[in-house]
Tab-separated table of C-alpha atoms in Angstrom:
chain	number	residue	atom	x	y	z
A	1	UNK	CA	21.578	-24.543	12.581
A	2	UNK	CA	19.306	-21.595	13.002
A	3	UNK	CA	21.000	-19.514	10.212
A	4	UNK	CA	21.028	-22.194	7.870
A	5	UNK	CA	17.084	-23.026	8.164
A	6	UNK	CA	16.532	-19.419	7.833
A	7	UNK	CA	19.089	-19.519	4.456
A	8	UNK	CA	16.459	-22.757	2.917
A	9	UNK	CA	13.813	-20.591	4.108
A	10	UNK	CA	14.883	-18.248	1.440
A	11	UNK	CA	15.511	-20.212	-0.810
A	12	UNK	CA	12.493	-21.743	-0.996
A	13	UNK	CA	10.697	-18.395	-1.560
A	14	UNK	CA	12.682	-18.395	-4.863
A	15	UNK	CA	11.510	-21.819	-5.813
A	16	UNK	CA	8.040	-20.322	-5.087
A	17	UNK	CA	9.050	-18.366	-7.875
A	18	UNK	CA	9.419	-20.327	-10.514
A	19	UNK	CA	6.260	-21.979	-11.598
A	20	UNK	CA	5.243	-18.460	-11.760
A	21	UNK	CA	8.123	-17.169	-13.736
A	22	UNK	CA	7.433	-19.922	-16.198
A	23	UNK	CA	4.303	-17.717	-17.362
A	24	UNK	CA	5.994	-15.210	-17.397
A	25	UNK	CA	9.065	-15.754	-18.881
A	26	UNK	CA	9.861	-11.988	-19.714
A	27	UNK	CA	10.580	-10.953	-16.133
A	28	UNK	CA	12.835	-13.616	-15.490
A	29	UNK	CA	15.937	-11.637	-15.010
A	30	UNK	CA	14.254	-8.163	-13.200
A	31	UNK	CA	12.675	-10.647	-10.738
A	32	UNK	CA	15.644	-13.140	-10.293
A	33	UNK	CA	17.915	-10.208	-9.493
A	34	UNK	CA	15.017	-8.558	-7.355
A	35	UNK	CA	15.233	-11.567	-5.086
A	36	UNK	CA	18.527	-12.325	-4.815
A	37	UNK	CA	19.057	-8.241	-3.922
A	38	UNK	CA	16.382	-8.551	-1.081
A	39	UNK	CA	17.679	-11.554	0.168
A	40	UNK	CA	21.095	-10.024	0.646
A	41	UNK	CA	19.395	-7.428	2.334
A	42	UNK	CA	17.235	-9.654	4.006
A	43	UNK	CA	20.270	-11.537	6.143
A	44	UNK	CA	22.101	-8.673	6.450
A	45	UNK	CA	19.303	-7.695	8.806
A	46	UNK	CA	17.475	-10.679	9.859
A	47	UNK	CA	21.505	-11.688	11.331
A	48	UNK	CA	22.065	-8.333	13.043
A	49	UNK	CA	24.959	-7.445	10.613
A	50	UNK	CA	23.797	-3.491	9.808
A	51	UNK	CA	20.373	-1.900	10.637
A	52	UNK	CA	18.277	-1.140	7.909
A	53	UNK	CA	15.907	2.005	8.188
A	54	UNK	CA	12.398	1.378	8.950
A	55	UNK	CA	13.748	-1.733	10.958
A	56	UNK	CA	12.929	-0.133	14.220
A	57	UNK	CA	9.753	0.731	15.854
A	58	UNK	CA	6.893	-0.697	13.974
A	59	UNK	CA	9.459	-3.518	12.708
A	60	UNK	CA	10.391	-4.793	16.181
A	61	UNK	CA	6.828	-4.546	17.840
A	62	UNK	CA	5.631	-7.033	14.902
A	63	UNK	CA	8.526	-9.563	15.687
A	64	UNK	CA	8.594	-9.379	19.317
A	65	UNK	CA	4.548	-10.056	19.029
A	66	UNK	CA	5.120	-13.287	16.345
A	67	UNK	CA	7.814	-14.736	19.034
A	68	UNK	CA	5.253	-14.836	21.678
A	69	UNK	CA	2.639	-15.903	19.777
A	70	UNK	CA	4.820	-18.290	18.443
A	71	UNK	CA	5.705	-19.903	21.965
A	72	UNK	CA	1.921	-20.236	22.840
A	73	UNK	CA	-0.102	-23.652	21.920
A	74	UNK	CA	-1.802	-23.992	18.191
A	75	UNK	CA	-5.342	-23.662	20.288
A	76	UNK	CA	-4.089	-20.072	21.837
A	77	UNK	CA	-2.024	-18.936	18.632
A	78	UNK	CA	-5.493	-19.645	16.771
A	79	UNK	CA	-8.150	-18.251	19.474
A	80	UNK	CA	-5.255	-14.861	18.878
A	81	UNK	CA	-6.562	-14.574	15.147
A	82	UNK	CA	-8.207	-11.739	14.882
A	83	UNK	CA	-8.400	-9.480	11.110
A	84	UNK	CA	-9.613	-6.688	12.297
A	85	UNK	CA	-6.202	-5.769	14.403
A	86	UNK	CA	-3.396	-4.322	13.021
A	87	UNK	CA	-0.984	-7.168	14.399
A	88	UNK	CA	-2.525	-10.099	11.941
A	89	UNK	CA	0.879	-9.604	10.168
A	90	UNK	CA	2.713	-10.673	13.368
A	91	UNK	CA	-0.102	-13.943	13.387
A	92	UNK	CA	1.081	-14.772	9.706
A	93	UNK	CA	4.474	-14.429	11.383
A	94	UNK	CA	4.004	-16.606	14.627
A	95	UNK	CA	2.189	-19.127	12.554
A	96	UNK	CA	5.275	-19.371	9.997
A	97	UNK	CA	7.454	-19.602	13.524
A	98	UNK	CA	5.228	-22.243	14.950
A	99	UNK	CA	5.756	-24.526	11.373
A	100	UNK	CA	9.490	-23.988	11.159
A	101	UNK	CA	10.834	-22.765	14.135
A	102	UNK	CA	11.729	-19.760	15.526
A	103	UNK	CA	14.442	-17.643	13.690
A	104	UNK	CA	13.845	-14.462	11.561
A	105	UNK	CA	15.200	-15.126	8.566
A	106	UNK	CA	12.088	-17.314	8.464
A	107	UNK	CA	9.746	-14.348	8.862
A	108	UNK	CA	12.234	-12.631	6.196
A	109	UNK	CA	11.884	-15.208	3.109
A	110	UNK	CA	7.842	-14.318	2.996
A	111	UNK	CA	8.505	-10.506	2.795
A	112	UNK	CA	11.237	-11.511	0.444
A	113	UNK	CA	8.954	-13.798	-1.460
A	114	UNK	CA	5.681	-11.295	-1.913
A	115	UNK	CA	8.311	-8.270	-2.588
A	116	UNK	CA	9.683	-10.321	-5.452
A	117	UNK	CA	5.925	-11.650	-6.566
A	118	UNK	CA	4.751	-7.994	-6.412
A	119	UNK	CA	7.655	-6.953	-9.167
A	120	UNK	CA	6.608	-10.236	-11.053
A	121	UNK	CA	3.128	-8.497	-10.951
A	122	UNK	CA	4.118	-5.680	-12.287
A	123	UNK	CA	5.460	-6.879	-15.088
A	124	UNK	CA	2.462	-8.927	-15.899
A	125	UNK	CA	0.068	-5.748	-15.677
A	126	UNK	CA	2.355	-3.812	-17.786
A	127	UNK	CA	2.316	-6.733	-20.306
A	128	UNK	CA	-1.394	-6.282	-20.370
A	129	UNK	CA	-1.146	-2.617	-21.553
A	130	UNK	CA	2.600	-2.656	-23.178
A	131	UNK	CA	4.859	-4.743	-25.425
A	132	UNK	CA	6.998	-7.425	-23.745
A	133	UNK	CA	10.500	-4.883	-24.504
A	134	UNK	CA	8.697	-2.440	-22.179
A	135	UNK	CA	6.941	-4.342	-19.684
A	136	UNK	CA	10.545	-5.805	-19.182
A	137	UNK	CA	12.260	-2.307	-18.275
A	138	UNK	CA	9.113	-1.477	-16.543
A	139	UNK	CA	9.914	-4.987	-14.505
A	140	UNK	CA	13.533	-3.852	-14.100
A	141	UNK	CA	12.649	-0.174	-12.011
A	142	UNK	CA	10.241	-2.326	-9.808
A	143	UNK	CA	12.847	-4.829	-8.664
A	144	UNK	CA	15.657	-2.380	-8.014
A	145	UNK	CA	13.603	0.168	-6.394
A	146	UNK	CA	15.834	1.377	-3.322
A	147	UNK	CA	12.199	1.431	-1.184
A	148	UNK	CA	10.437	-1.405	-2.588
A	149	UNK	CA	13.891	-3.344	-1.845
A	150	UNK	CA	13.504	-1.822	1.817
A	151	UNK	CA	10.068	-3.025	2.711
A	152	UNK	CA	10.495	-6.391	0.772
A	153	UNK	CA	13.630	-6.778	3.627
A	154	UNK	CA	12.736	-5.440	7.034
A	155	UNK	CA	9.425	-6.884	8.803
A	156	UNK	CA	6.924	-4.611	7.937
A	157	UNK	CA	3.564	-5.670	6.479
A	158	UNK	CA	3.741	-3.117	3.161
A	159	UNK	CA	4.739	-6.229	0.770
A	160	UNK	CA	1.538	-8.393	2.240
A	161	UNK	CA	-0.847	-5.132	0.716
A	162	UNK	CA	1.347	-4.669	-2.173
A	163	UNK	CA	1.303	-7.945	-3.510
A	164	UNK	CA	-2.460	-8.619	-2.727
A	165	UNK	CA	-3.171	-4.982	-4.617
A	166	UNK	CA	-1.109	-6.185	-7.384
A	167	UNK	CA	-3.138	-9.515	-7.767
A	168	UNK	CA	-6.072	-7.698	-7.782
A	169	UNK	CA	-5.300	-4.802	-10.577
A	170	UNK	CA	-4.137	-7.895	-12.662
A	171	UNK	CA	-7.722	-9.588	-11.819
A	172	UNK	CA	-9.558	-6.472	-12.516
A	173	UNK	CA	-7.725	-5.360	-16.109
A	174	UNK	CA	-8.706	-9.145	-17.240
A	175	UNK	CA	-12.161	-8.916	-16.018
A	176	UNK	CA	-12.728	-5.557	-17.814
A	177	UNK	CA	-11.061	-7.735	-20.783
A	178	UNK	CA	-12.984	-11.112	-19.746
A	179	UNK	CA	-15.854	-10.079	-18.304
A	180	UNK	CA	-15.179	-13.596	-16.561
A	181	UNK	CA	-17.392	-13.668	-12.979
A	182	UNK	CA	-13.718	-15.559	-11.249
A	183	UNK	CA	-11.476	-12.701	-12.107
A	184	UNK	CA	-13.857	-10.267	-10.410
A	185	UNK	CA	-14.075	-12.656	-7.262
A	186	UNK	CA	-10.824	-12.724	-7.272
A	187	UNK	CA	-9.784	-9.126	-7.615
A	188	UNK	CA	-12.795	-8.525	-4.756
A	189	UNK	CA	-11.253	-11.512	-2.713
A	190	UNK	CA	-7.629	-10.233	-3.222
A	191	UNK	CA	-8.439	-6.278	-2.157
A	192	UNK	CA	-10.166	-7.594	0.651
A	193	UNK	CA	-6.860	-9.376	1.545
A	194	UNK	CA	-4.601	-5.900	1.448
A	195	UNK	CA	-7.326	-4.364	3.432
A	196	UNK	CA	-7.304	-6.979	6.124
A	197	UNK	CA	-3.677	-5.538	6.464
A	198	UNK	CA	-3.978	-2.155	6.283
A	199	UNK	CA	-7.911	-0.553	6.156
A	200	UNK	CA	-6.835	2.320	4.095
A	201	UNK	CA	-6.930	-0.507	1.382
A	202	UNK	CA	-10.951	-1.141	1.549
A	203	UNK	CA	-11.031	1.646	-0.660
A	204	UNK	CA	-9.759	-0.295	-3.541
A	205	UNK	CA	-13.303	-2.230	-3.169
A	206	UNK	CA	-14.777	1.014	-3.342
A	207	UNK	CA	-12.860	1.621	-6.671
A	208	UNK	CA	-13.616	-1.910	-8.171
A	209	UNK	CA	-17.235	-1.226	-7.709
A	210	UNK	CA	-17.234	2.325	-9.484
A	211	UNK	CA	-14.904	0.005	-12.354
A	212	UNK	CA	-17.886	-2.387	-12.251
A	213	UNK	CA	-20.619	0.230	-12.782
A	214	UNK	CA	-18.910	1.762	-15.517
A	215	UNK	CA	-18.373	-1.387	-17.645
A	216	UNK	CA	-21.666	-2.475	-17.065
A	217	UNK	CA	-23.219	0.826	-17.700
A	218	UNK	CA	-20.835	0.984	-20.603
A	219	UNK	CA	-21.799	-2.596	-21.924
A	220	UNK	CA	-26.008	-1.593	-21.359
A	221	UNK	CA	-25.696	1.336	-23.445
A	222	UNK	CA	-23.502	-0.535	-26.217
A	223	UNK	CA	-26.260	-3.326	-26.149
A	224	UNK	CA	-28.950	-0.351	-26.886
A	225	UNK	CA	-27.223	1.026	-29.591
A	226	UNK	CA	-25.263	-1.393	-31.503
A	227	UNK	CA	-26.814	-4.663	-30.395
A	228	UNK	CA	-23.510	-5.679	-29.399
A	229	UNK	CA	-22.955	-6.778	-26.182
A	230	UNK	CA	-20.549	-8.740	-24.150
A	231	UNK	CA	-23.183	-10.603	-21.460
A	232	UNK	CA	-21.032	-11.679	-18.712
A	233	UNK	CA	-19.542	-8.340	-18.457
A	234	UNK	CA	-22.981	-7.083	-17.994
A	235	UNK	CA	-24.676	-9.134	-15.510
A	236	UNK	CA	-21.254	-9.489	-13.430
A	237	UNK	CA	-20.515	-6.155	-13.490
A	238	UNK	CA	-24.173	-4.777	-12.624
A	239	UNK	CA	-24.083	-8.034	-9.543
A	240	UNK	CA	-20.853	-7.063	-7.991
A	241	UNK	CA	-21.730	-3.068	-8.493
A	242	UNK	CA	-24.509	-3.675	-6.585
A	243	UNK	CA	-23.360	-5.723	-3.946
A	244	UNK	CA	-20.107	-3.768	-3.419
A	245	UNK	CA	-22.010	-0.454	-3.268
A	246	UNK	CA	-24.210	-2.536	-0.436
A	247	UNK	CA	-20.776	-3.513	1.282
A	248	UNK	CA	-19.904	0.765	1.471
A	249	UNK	CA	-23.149	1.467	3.088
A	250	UNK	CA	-22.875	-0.952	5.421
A	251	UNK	CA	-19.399	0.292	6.170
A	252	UNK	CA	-20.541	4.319	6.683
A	253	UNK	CA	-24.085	3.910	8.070
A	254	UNK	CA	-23.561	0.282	9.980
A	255	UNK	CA	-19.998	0.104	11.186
A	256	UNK	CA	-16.977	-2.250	10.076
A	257	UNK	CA	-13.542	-2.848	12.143
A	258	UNK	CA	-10.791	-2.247	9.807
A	259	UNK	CA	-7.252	-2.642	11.047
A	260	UNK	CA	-5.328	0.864	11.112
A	261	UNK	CA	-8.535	2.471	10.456
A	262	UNK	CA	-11.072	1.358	13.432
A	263	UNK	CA	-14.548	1.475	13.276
A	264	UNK	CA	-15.628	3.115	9.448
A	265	UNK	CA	-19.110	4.340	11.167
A	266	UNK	CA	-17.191	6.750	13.431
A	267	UNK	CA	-14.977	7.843	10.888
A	268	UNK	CA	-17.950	9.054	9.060
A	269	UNK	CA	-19.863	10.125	11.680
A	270	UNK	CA	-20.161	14.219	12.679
A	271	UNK	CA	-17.576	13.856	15.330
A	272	UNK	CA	-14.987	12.572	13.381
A	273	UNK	CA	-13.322	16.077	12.811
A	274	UNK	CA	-12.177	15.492	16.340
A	275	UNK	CA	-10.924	11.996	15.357
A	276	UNK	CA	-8.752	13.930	12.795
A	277	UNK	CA	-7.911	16.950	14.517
A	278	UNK	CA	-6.199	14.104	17.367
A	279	UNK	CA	-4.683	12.189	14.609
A	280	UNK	CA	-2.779	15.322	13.102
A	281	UNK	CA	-1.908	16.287	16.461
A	282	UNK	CA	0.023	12.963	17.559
A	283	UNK	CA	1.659	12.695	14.519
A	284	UNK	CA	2.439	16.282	12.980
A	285	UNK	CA	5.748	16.093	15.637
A	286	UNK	CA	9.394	15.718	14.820
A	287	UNK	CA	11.543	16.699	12.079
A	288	UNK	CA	9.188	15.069	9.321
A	289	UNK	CA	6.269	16.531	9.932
A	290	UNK	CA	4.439	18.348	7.226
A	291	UNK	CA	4.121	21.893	7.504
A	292	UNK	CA	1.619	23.558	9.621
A	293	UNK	CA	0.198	25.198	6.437
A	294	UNK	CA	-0.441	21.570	4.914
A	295	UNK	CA	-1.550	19.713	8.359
A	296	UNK	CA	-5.312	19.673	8.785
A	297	UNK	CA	-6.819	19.847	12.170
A	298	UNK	CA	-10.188	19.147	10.806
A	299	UNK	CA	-12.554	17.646	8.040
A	300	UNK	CA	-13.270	20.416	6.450
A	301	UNK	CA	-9.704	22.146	7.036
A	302	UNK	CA	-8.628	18.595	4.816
A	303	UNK	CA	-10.830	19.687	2.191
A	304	UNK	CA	-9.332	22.913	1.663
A	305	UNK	CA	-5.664	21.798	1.705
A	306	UNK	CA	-6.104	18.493	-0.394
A	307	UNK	CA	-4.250	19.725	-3.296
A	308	UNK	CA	-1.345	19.953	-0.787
A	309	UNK	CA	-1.529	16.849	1.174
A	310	UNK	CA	-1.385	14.977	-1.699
A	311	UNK	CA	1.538	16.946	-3.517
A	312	UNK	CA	3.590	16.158	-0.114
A	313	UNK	CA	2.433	12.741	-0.387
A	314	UNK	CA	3.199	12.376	-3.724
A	315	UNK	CA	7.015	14.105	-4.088
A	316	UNK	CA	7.544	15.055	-0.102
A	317	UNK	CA	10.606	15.851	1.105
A	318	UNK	CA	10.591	19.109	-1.049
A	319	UNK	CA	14.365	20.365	-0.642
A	320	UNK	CA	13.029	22.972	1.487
A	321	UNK	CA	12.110	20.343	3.860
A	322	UNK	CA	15.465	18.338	4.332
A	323	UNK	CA	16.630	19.128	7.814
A	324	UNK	CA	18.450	16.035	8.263
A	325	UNK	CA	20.645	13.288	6.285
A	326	UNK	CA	18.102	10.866	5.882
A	327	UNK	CA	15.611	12.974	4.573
A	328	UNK	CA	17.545	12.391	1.328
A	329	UNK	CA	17.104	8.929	1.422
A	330	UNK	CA	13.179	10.697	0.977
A	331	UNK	CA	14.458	12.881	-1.862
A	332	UNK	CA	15.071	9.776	-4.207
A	333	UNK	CA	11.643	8.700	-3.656
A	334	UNK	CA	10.255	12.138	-4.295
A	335	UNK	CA	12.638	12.425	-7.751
A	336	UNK	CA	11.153	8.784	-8.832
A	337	UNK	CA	7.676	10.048	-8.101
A	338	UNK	CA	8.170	12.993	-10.831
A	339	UNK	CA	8.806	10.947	-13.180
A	340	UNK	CA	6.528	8.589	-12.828
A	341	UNK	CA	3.867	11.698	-13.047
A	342	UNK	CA	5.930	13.091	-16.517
A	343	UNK	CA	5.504	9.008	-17.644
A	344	UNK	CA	1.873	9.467	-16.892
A	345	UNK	CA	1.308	12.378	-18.397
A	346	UNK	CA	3.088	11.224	-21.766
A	347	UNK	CA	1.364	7.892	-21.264
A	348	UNK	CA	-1.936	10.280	-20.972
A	349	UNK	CA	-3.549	9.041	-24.797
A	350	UNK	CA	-2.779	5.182	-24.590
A	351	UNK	CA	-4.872	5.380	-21.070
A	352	UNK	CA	-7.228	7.581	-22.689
A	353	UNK	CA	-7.954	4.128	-25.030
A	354	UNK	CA	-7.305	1.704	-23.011
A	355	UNK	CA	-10.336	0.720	-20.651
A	356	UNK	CA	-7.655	-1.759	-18.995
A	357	UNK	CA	-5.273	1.040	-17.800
A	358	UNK	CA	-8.214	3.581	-16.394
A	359	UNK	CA	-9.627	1.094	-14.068
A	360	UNK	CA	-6.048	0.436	-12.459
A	361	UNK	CA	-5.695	4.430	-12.757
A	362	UNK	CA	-9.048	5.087	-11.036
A	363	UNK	CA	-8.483	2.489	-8.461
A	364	UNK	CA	-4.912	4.220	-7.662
A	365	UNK	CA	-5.969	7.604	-7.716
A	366	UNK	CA	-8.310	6.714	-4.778
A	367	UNK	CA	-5.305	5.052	-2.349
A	368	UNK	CA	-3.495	8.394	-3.391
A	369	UNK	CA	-6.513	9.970	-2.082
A	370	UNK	CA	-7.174	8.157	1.079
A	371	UNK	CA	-3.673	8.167	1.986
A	372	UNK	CA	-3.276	11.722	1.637
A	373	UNK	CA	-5.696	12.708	3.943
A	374	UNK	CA	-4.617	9.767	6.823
A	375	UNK	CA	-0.928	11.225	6.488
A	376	UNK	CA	0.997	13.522	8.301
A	377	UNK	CA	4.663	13.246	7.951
A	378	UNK	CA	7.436	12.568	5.063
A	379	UNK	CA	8.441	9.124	6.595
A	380	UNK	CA	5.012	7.734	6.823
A	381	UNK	CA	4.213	9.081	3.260
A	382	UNK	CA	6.996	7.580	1.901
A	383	UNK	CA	6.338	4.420	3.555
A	384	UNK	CA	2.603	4.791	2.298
A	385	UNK	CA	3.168	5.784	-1.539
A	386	UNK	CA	5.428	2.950	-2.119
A	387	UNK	CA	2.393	0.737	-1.410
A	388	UNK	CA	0.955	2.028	-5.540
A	389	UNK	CA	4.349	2.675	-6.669
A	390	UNK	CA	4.363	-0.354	-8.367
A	391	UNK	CA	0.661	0.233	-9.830
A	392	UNK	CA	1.969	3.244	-11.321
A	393	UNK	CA	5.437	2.115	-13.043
A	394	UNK	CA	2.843	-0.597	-15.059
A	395	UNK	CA	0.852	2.247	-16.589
A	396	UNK	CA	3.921	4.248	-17.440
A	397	UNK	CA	3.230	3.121	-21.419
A	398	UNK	CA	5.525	6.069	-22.029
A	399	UNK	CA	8.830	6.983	-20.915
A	400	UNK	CA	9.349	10.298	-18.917
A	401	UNK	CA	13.100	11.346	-20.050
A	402	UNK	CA	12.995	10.698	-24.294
A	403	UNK	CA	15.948	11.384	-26.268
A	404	UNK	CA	15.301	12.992	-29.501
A	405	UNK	CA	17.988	12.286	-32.308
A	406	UNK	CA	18.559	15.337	-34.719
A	407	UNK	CA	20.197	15.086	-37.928
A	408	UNK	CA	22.254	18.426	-39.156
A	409	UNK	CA	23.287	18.443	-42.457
C-alpha cells in the first residue's frame, strides 16, 4: 500500500506537468523522458533497491528530520517553521508526509517534479534567446544530465533553488523585454524563494538589482537622447533598484539570518576572516579537498587565489586530482563544464546583443562567484555548480564542438 501511494505520488508530479508542457510544447519529449528517467531513479532509491551517491549524509539527516516532524501535531509541525534554518526543506518534507502519509517516495515525486520543471525552464529561457530547433537540444542536455538526474532523485534541496532560480531568470529576461512591474515581483519573489533554501542564493537579488539599474539607467539616457522611452521599464526598474540596493545594506550593516550562510552582518564584519579561516579548516579534509595552494585561510588570502577557486569550481576534479573511482563520476561534470565555457565563448556576440542573455549572464556570474569563495572541496563544488548549470546550457546560443564540411574537388 505504501509503495503504491508513493508510485501515484509520482505520477501526479507528471500530471503537474502538463498544463505547463502545453505552453511549451517544444520540450515535450526532453522533459517527458527527464521525468520518467528520475522517477526510475527515484524508486530505485526511495525503495532501498541500490544507493545512489549523495544519498547519504546530508540526504538522510533531511528525511530522518521530515519523519519526526511529520509525527508531531499540525500546531507543533507549524510553530517548527522557521526560513532562516537550513532544515525548511525537511518542513516542506514533513508537511508533504503529514498530507499523504509517511513513505519516501512521497518526498521523492516533488524533487522529481521541480527537477523536471527546472529542464522545462530551461527550455523556455533558451526559447527566449534561441530558435525552437535549439532551445529543444538545449532542453535535451538538461534532462539527461547524469547530475541534474542525481539531485532531481535523492533528497537533497538543490532542485527547490534550481527551479526557483530558473523561474526567476525567465521573470527577469521578460521584464528586461516587458518592463512589466509583475515579472520583476516575481523574479524578486522567486530568488527570494532559492535563497530561503540555500543563502548563497540572496545574491541573485543582488544581481537583479544591478540588472534593474542598468535598464533603467539605460532607458533614462535613451529618453534624453532619442525621446524614446519605454516608461514602465523606467520607473520599475529605478523602484526595485532602489529598494533592492536598500535590502543589501540592510543585509551588511543591519544583519539578516540566511540559511547556510548565518547572520550576513558578521560575514561582513572585520572578524569574519576568522569565520573563513574555520570554514576552510573543517572542510579542506579528505580526499576531495582542494589543494592547499587554492584553499584560503583568510579574506584577503580569497582575494588573491580567486582566479583558482573558481577554475576548481568550475572544471574540478582536474585529472591530477582523481585519487579515487568516484572522482570520475566528478570528471564528467568537469568535461560538461568546458564545453559549456567553449559554447559561451562562441555564443560571446549574440550575448553581446542581446540585453535578455547578459542579465541571466550577470546574475550567474555572481553565484559562480559566491560559490567559489564558500567552497572547499570537489564534491561540494560539484554539488554547488550544478545549481547554474542549467542557467548556462540556455545561453549556450552556440554550439561548442561544430563540424565544418569541406568540399575537395
Amino acid at each position: 500500500m505504501n509503495t503504491l501511494l508513493g508510485v501515484v505520488a509520482l505520477l501526479l508530479s507528471g500530471c503537474l506537468l502538463v498544463p505547463l508542457l502545453m505552453l511549451c510544447k517544444g520540450a515535450i519529449a526532453p522533459v517527458a523522458a527527464g521525468w520518467g528517467i528520475r522517477c526510475c531513479f527515484a524508486i530505485m532509491q526511495g525503495l532501498g533497491l541500490v544507493a545512489l551517491p549523495e544519498s547519504d549524509s546530508d540526504a538522510v539527516t533531511f528525511q530522518q528530520s521530515a519523519v519526526l516532524w511529520a509525527n508531531a501535531s499540525w500546531s507543533e509541525l507549524l510553530a517548527a517553521f522557521n526560513p532562516t534554518q537550513s532544515y525548511l526543506y525537511s518542513w516542506v518534507g514533513a508537511a508533504l508526509y503529514k498530507l499523504f502519509g509517511v513513505n519516501p517516495l512521497v518526498f521523492h515525486s516533488l524533487n522529481v517534479f521541480l527537477g523536471s520543471l527546472a529542464v522545462l525552464l530551461t527550455y523556455a529561457l533558451a526559447r527566449e534567446f534561441v530558435d525552437r530547433r535549439t532551445a529543444r537540444k538545449l532542453c535535451w542536455i538538461a534532462a539527461l544530465f547524469p547530475f541534474a538526474v542525481l539531485y532531481s532523485s535523492v533528497l537533497l534541496r538543490e532542485m527547490m533553488i534550481v527551479a526557483s532560480l530558473m523561474g526567476g531568470l525567465l521573470l527577469t529576461v521578460r521584464w528586461v523585454r516587458t518592463g512589466a512591474a509583475s515579472r520583476l515581483l516575481g523574479a524578486a519573489a522567486a530568488f527570494a524563494v532559492a535563497a530561503l533554501f540555500h543563502g548563497g542564493m540572496a545574491i541573485a537579488l543582488v544581481g537583479l538589482a544591478i540588472v534593474c539599474f542598468r535598464e533603467s539607467s539605460s532607458s533614462f539616457w535613451s529618453m534624453l537622447v532619442t525621446r524614446r522611452v519605454n516608461p514602465r521599464l523606467l520607473v520599475t526598474g529605478i523602484v526595485a533598484s532602489a529598494a533592492l540596493a536598500g535590502l543589501v545594506v540592510h543585509a551588511v550593516t543591519g544583519g539578516m539570518q540566511l540559511s547556510s550562510v548565518g547572520d550576513t552582518a558578521e560575514r561582513f564584519s572585520i572578524g569574519a576572516s576568522d569565520v573563513v579561516a574555520d570554514q576552510a579548516e573543517q572542510r579542506t579534509s579528505g580526499g576531495a579537498a582542494y589543494p592547499d595552494i587554492v584553499a584560503s585561510e583568510g579574506i584577503t588570502d580569497s582575494i588573491w587565489v580567486m582566479p583558482a577557486r573558481i577554475a576548481y569550481f568550475l572544471f574540478s576534479p582536474f585529472p591530477w586530482d582523481i585519487k579515487s573511482p568516484g572522482h570520475l563520476l566528478g570528471l564528467f561534470s568537469s568535461v560538461m563544464f568546458f564545453l559549456i565555457a567553449i559554447a559561451l565563448v562562441r555564443s560571446r556576440k549574440v550575448i553581446a546583443h542581446d540585453r535578455g542573455m547578459q542579465a541571466v549572464l550577470l546574475i550567474a556570474a555572481l553565484l559562480v562567484l559566491v560559490y567559489s569563495l564558500g567552497t572547499y572541496n570537489v564534491g561540494t563544488a560539484v554539488r554547488h555548480r550544478t545549481k547554474v548549470f542549467f542557467a548556462l546550457i540556455a545561453l549556450c546560443s552556440v554550439p561548442s564542438l561544430k563540424r565544418k564540411l569541406v568540399l575537395h574537388k
